[in-house]
PDB file of C-alpha atoms in Angstrom:
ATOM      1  CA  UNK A   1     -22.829-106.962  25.689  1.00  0.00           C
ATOM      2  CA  UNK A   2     -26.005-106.952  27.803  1.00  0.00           C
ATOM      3  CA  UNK A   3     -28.566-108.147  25.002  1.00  0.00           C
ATOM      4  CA  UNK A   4     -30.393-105.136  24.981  1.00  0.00           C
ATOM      5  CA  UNK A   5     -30.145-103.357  21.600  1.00  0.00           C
ATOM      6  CA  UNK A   6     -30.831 -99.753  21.113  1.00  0.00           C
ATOM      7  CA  UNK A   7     -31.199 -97.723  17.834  1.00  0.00           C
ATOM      8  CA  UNK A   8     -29.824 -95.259  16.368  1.00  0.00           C
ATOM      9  CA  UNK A   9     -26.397 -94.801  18.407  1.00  0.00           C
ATOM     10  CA  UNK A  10     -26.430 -91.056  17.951  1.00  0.00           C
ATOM     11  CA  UNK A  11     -29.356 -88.305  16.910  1.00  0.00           C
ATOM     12  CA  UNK A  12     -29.150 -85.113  15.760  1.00  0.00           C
ATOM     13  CA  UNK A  13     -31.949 -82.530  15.188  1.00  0.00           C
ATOM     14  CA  UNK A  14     -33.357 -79.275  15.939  1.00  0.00           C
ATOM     15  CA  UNK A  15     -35.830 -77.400  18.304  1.00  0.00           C
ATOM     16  CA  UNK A  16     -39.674 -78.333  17.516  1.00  0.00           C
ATOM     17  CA  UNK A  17     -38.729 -81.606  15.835  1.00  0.00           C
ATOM     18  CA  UNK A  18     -39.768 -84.901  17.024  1.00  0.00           C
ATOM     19  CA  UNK A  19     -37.984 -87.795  16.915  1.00  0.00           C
ATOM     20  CA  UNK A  20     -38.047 -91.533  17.639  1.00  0.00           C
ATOM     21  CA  UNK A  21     -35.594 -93.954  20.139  1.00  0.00           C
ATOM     22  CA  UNK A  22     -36.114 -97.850  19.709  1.00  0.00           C
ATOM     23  CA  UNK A  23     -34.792-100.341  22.159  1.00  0.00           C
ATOM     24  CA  UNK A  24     -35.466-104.375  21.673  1.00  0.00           C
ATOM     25  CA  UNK A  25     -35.194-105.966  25.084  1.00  0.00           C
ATOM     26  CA  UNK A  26     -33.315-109.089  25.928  1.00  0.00           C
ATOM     27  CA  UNK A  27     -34.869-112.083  24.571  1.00  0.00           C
ATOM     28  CA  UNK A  28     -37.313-113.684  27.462  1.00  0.00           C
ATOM     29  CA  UNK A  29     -37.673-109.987  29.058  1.00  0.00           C
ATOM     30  CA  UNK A  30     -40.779-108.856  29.247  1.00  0.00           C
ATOM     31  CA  UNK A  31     -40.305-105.507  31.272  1.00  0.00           C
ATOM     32  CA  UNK A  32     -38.766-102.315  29.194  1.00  0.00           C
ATOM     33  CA  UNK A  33     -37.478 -99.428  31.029  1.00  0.00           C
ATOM     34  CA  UNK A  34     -36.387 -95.899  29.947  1.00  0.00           C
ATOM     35  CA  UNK A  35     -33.918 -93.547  31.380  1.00  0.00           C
ATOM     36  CA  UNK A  36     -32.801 -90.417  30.710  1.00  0.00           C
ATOM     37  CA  UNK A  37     -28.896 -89.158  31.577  1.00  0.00           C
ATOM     38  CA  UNK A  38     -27.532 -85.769  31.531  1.00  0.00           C
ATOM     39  CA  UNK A  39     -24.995 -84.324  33.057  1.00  0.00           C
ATOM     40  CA  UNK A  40     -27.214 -82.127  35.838  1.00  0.00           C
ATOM     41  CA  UNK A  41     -29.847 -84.229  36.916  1.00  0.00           C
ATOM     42  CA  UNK A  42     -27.786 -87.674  36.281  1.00  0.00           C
ATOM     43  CA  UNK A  43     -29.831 -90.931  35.832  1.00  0.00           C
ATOM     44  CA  UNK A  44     -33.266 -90.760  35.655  1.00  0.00           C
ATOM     45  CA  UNK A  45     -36.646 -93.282  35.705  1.00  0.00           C
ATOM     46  CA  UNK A  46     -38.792 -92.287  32.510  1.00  0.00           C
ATOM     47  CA  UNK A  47     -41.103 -94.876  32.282  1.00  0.00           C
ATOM     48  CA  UNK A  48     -41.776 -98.716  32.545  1.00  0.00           C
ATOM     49  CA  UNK A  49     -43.837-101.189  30.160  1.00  0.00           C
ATOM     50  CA  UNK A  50     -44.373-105.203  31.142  1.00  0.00           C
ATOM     51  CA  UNK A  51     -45.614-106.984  28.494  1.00  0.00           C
ATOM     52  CA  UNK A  52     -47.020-104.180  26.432  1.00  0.00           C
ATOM     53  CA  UNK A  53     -48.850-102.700  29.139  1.00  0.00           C
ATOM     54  CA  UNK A  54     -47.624 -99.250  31.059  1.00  0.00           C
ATOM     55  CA  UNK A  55     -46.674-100.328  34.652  1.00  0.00           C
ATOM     56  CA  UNK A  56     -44.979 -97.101  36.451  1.00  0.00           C
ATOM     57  CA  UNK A  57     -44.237 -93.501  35.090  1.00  0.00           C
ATOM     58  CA  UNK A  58     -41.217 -91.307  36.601  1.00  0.00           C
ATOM     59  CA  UNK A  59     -40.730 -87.820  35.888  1.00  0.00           C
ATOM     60  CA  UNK A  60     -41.837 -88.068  31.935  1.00  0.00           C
ATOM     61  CA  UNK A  61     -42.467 -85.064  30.154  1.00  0.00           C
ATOM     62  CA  UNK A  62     -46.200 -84.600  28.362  1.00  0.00           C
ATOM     63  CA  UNK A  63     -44.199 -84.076  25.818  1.00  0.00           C
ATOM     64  CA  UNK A  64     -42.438 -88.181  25.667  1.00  0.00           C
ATOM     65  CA  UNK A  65     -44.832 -91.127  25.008  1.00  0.00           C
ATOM     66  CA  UNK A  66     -43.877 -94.253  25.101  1.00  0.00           C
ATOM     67  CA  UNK A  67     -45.044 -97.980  23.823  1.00  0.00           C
ATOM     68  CA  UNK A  68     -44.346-101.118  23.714  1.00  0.00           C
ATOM     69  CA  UNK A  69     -45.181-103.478  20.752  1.00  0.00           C
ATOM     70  CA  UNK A  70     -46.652-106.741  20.765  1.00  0.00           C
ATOM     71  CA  UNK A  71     -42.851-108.746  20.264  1.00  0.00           C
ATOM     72  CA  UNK A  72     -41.963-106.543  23.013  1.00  0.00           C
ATOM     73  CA  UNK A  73     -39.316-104.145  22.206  1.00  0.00           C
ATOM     74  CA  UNK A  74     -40.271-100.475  22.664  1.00  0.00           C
ATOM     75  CA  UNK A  75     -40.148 -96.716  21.208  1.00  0.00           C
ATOM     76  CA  UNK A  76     -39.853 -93.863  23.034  1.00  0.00           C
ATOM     77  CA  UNK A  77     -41.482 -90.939  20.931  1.00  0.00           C
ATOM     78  CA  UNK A  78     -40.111 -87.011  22.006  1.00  0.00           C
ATOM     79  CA  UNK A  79     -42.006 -83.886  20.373  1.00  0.00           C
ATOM     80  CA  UNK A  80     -41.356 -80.570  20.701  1.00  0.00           C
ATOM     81  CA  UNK A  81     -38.172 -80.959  20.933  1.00  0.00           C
ATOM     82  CA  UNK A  82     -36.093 -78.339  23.059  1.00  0.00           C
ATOM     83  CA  UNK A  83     -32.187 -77.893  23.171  1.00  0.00           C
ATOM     84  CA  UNK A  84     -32.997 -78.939  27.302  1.00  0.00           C
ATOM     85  CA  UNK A  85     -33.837 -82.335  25.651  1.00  0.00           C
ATOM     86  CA  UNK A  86     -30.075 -83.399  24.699  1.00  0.00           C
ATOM     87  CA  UNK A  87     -29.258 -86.248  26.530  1.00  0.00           C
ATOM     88  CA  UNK A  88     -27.974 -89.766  26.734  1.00  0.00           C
ATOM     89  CA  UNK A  89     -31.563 -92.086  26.319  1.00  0.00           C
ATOM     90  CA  UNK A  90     -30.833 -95.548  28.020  1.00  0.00           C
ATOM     91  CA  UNK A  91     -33.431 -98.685  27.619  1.00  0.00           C
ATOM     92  CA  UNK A  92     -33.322-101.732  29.998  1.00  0.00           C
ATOM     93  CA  UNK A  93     -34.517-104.711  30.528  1.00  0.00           C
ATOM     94  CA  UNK A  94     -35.467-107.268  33.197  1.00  0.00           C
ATOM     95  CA  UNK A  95     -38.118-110.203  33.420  1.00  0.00           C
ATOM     96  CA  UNK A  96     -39.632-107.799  35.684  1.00  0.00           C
ATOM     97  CA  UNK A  97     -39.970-106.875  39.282  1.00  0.00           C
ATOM     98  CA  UNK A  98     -36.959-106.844  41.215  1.00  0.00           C
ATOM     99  CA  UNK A  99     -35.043-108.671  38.952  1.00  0.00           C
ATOM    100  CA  UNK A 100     -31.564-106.827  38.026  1.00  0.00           C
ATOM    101  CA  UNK A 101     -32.108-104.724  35.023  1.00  0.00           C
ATOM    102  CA  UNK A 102     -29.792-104.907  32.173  1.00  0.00           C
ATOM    103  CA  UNK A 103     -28.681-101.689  30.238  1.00  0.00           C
ATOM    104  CA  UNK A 104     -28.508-100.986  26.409  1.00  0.00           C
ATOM    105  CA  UNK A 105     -25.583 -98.895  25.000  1.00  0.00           C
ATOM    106  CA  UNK A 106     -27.764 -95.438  24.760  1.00  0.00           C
ATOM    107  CA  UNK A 107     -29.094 -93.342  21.988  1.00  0.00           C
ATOM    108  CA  UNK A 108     -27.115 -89.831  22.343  1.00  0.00           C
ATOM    109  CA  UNK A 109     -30.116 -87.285  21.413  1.00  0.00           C
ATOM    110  CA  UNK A 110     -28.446 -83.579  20.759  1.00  0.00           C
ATOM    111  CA  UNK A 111     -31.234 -80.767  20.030  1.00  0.00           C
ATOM    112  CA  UNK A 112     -29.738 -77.803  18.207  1.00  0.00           C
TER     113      UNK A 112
ATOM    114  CA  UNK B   1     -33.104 -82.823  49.430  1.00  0.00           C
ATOM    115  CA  UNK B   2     -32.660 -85.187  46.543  1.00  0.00           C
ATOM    116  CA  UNK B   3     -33.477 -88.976  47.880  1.00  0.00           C
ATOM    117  CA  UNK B   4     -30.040 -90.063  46.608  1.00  0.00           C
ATOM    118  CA  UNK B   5     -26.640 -88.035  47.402  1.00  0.00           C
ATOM    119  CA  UNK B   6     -23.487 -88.877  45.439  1.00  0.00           C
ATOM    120  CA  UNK B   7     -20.297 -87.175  45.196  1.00  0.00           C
ATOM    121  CA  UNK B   8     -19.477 -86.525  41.852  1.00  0.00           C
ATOM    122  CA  UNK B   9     -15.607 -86.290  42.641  1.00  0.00           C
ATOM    123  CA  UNK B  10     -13.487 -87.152  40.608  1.00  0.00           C
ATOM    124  CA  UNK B  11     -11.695 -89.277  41.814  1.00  0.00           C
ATOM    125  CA  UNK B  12      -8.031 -90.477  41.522  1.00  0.00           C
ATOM    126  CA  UNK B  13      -6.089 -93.188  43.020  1.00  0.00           C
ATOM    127  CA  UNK B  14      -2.716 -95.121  42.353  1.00  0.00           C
ATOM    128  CA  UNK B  15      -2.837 -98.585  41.134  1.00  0.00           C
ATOM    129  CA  UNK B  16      -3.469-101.049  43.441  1.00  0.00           C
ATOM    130  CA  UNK B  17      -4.926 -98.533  45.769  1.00  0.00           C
ATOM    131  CA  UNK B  18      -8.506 -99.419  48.146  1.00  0.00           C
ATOM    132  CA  UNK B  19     -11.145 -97.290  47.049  1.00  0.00           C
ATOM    133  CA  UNK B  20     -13.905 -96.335  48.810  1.00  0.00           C
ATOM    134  CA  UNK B  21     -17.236 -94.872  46.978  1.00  0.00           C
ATOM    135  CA  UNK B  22     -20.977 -94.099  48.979  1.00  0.00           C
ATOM    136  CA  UNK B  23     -23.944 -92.639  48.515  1.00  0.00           C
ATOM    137  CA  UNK B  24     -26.760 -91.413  51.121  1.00  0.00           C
ATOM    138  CA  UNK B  25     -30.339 -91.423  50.719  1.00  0.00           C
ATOM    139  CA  UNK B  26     -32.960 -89.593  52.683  1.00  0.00           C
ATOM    140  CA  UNK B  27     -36.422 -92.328  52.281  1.00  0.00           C
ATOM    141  CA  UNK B  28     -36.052 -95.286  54.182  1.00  0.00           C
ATOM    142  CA  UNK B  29     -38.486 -96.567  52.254  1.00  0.00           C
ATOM    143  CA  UNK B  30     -35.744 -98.327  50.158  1.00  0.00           C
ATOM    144  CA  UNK B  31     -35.049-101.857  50.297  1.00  0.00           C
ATOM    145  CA  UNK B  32     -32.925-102.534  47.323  1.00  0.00           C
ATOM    146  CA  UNK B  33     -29.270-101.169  46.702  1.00  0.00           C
ATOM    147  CA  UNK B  34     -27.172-101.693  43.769  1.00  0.00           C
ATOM    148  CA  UNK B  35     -23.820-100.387  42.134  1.00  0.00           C
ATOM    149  CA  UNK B  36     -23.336 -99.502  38.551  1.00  0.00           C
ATOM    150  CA  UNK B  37     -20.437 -98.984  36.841  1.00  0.00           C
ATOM    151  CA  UNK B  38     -20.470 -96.882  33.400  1.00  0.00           C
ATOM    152  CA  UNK B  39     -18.020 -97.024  31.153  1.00  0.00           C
ATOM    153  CA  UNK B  40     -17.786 -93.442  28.840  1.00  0.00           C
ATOM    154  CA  UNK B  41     -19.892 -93.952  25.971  1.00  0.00           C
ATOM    155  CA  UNK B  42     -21.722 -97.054  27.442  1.00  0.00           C
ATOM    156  CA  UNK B  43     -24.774 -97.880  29.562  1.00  0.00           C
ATOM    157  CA  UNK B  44     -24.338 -98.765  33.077  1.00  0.00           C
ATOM    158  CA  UNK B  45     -23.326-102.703  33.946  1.00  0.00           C
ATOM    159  CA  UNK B  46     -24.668-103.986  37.537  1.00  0.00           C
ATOM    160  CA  UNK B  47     -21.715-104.252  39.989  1.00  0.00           C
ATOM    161  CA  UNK B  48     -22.991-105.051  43.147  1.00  0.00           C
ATOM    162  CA  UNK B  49     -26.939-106.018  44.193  1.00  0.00           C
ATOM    163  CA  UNK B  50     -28.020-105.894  48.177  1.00  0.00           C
ATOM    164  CA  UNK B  51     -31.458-106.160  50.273  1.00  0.00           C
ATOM    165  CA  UNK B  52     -31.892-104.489  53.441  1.00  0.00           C
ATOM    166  CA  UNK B  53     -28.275-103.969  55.749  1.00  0.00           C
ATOM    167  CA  UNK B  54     -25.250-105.931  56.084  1.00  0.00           C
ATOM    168  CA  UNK B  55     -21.853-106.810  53.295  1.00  0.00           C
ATOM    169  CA  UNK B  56     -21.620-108.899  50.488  1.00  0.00           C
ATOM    170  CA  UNK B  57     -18.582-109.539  48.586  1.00  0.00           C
ATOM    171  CA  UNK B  58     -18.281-110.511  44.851  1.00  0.00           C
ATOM    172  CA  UNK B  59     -14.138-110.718  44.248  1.00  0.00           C
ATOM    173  CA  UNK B  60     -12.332-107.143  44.542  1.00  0.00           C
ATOM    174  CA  UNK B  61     -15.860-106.053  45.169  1.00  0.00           C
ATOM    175  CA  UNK B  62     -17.025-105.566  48.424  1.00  0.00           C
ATOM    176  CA  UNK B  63     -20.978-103.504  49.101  1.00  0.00           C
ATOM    177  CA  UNK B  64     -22.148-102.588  52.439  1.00  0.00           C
ATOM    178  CA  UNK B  65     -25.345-101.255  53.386  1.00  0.00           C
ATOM    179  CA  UNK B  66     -26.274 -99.565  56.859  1.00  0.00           C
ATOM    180  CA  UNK B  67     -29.325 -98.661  56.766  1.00  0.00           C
ATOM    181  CA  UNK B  68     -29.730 -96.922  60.175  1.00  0.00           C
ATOM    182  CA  UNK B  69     -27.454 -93.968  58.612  1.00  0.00           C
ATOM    183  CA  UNK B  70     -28.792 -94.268  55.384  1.00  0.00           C
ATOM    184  CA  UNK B  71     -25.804 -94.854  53.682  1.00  0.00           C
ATOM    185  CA  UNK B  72     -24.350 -97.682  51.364  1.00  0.00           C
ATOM    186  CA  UNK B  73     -20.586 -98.237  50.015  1.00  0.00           C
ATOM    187  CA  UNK B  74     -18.983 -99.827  47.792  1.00  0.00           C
ATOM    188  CA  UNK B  75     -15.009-100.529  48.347  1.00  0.00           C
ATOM    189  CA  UNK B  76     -12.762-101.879  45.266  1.00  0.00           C
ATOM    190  CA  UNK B  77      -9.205-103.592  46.527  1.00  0.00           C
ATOM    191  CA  UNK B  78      -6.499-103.612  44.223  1.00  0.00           C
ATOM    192  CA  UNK B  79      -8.031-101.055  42.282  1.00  0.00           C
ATOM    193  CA  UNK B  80      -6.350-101.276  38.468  1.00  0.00           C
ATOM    194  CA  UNK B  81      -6.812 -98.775  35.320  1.00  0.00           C
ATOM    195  CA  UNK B  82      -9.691-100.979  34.130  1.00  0.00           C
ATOM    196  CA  UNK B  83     -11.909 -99.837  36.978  1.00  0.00           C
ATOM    197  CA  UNK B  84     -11.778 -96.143  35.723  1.00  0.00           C
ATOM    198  CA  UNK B  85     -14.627 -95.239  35.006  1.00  0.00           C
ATOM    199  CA  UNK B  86     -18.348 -94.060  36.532  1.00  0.00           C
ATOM    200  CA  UNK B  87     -19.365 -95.692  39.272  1.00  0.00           C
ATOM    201  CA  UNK B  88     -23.651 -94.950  40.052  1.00  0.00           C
ATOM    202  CA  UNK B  89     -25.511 -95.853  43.156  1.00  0.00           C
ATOM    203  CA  UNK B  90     -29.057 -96.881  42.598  1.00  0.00           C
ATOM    204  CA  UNK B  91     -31.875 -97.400  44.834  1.00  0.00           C
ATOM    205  CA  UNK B  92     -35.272 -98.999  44.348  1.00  0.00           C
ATOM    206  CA  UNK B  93     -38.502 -98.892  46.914  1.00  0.00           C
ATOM    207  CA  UNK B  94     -40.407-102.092  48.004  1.00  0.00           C
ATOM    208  CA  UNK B  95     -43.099-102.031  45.685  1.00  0.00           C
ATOM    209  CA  UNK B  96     -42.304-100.035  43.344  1.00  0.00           C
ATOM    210  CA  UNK B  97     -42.787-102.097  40.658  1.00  0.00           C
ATOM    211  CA  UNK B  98     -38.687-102.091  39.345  1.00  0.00           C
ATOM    212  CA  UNK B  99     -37.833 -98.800  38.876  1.00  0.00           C
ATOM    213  CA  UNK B 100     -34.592 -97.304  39.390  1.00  0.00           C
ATOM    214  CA  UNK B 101     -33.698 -94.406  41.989  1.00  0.00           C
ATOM    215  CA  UNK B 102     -30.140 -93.136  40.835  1.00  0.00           C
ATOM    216  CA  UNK B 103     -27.054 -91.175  42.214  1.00  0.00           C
ATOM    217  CA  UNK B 104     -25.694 -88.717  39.550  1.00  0.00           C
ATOM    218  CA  UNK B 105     -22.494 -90.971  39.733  1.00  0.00           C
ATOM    219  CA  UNK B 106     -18.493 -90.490  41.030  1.00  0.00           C
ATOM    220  CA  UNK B 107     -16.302 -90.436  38.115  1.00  0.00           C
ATOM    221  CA  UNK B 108     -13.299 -92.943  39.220  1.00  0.00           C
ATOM    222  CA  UNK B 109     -10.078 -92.756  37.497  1.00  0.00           C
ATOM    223  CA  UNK B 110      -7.072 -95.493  38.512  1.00  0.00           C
ATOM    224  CA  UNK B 111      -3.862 -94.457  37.751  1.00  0.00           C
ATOM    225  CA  UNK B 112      -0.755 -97.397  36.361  1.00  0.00           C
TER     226      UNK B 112
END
């Protein structure tokens, strides 16, 4: 168990919804970090947030916002959902910087 | 090009078998190399964390880096049915403020 708790486990909607992903960091982390997996384009950077501030974007859709609340755990907000959307949604966590970032279990999105 | 090549496999050894696993990368920009391993249904667990070139050795585990070719490895001796699973590169720039560059994974299964 790395600490890092993500909610729900699994999410199921449809095409033009919008939905919600929550991830509470380890305690004493400060930096949240979201990643999106599927089975093409494999692991990728979303977005960053250090102590409720954005630090570094990735290749985020216009559609995804993210924040990250004052006791530090984070939502990750899709719209306009499309079925291209379905994929494993992973949160970590670090103190920050180059420190070794720890992975939640994943929120399984599928878009029908 | 993408900046990080993996080969997805999969791949299959006997028990107690060495394996070897790489990954190349095209910037040379990167300073920081790491190994995940993912479980099926789980987020990825750190393995294996280097800077710059050379080996380092955790237990079964051994990671090199040679940065001249661009290319890091990770070996696994006496490879057993617990290490099945998806093994991910991942990369990260000086600077670049923590965020992940990731290999879309080889999918290692150990056979008893």
């Amino acid at each position: 168990d790395s600490g890092v708790t993500q909610t729900p486990k699994h999410l199921i909607t449809a095409t033009g919804q919008r939905v919600t992903l929550r991830c509470s960091p380890r305690s004493g982390d400060l930096s949240v970090y979201w990643y999106q997996q599927s089975l093409d384009q494999g692991l990728q950077f979303l977005i960053q947030y250090y102590n409720g501030e954005e630090r570094a974007k990735g290749n985020i859709l216009e559609r995804f916002s993210a924040q990250q609340f004052p006791d530090l755990h984070s939502e990750l907000n899709l719209s306009s959902l499309e079925l291209g959307d379905s994929a494993l949604y992973f949160c970590a966590s670090n103190r920050g910087g180059a420190d070794t970032q720890y992975f939640g279990p994943g929120t399984r999105l599928t878009v029908l | 090009q993408k900046e990080v090549e993996q080969d997805p496999g999969p791949l299959s050894v006997p028990e107690g078998a060495i394996v070897s696993l790489n990954c190349t990368y095209s910037n040379s920009a990167f300073q920081y190399f790491m190994w995940y391993r993912q479980y099926s249904r789980k987020g990825p667990e750190l393995l294996m964390y280097t800077y710059s070139s050379g080996n380092k050795e955790d237990g079964r585990f051994t990671a090199q880096v040679d940065k001249s070719s661009k290319y890091i490895s990770l070996f696994i001796r006496d490879s057993q049915p617990s290490d099945s699973a998806t093994y991910l590169c991942a990369m990260r720039k000086r600077g670049s403020q923590g965020n992940l560059i990731f290999g879309k994974g080889t999918k290692l299964s150990v056979k008893p």
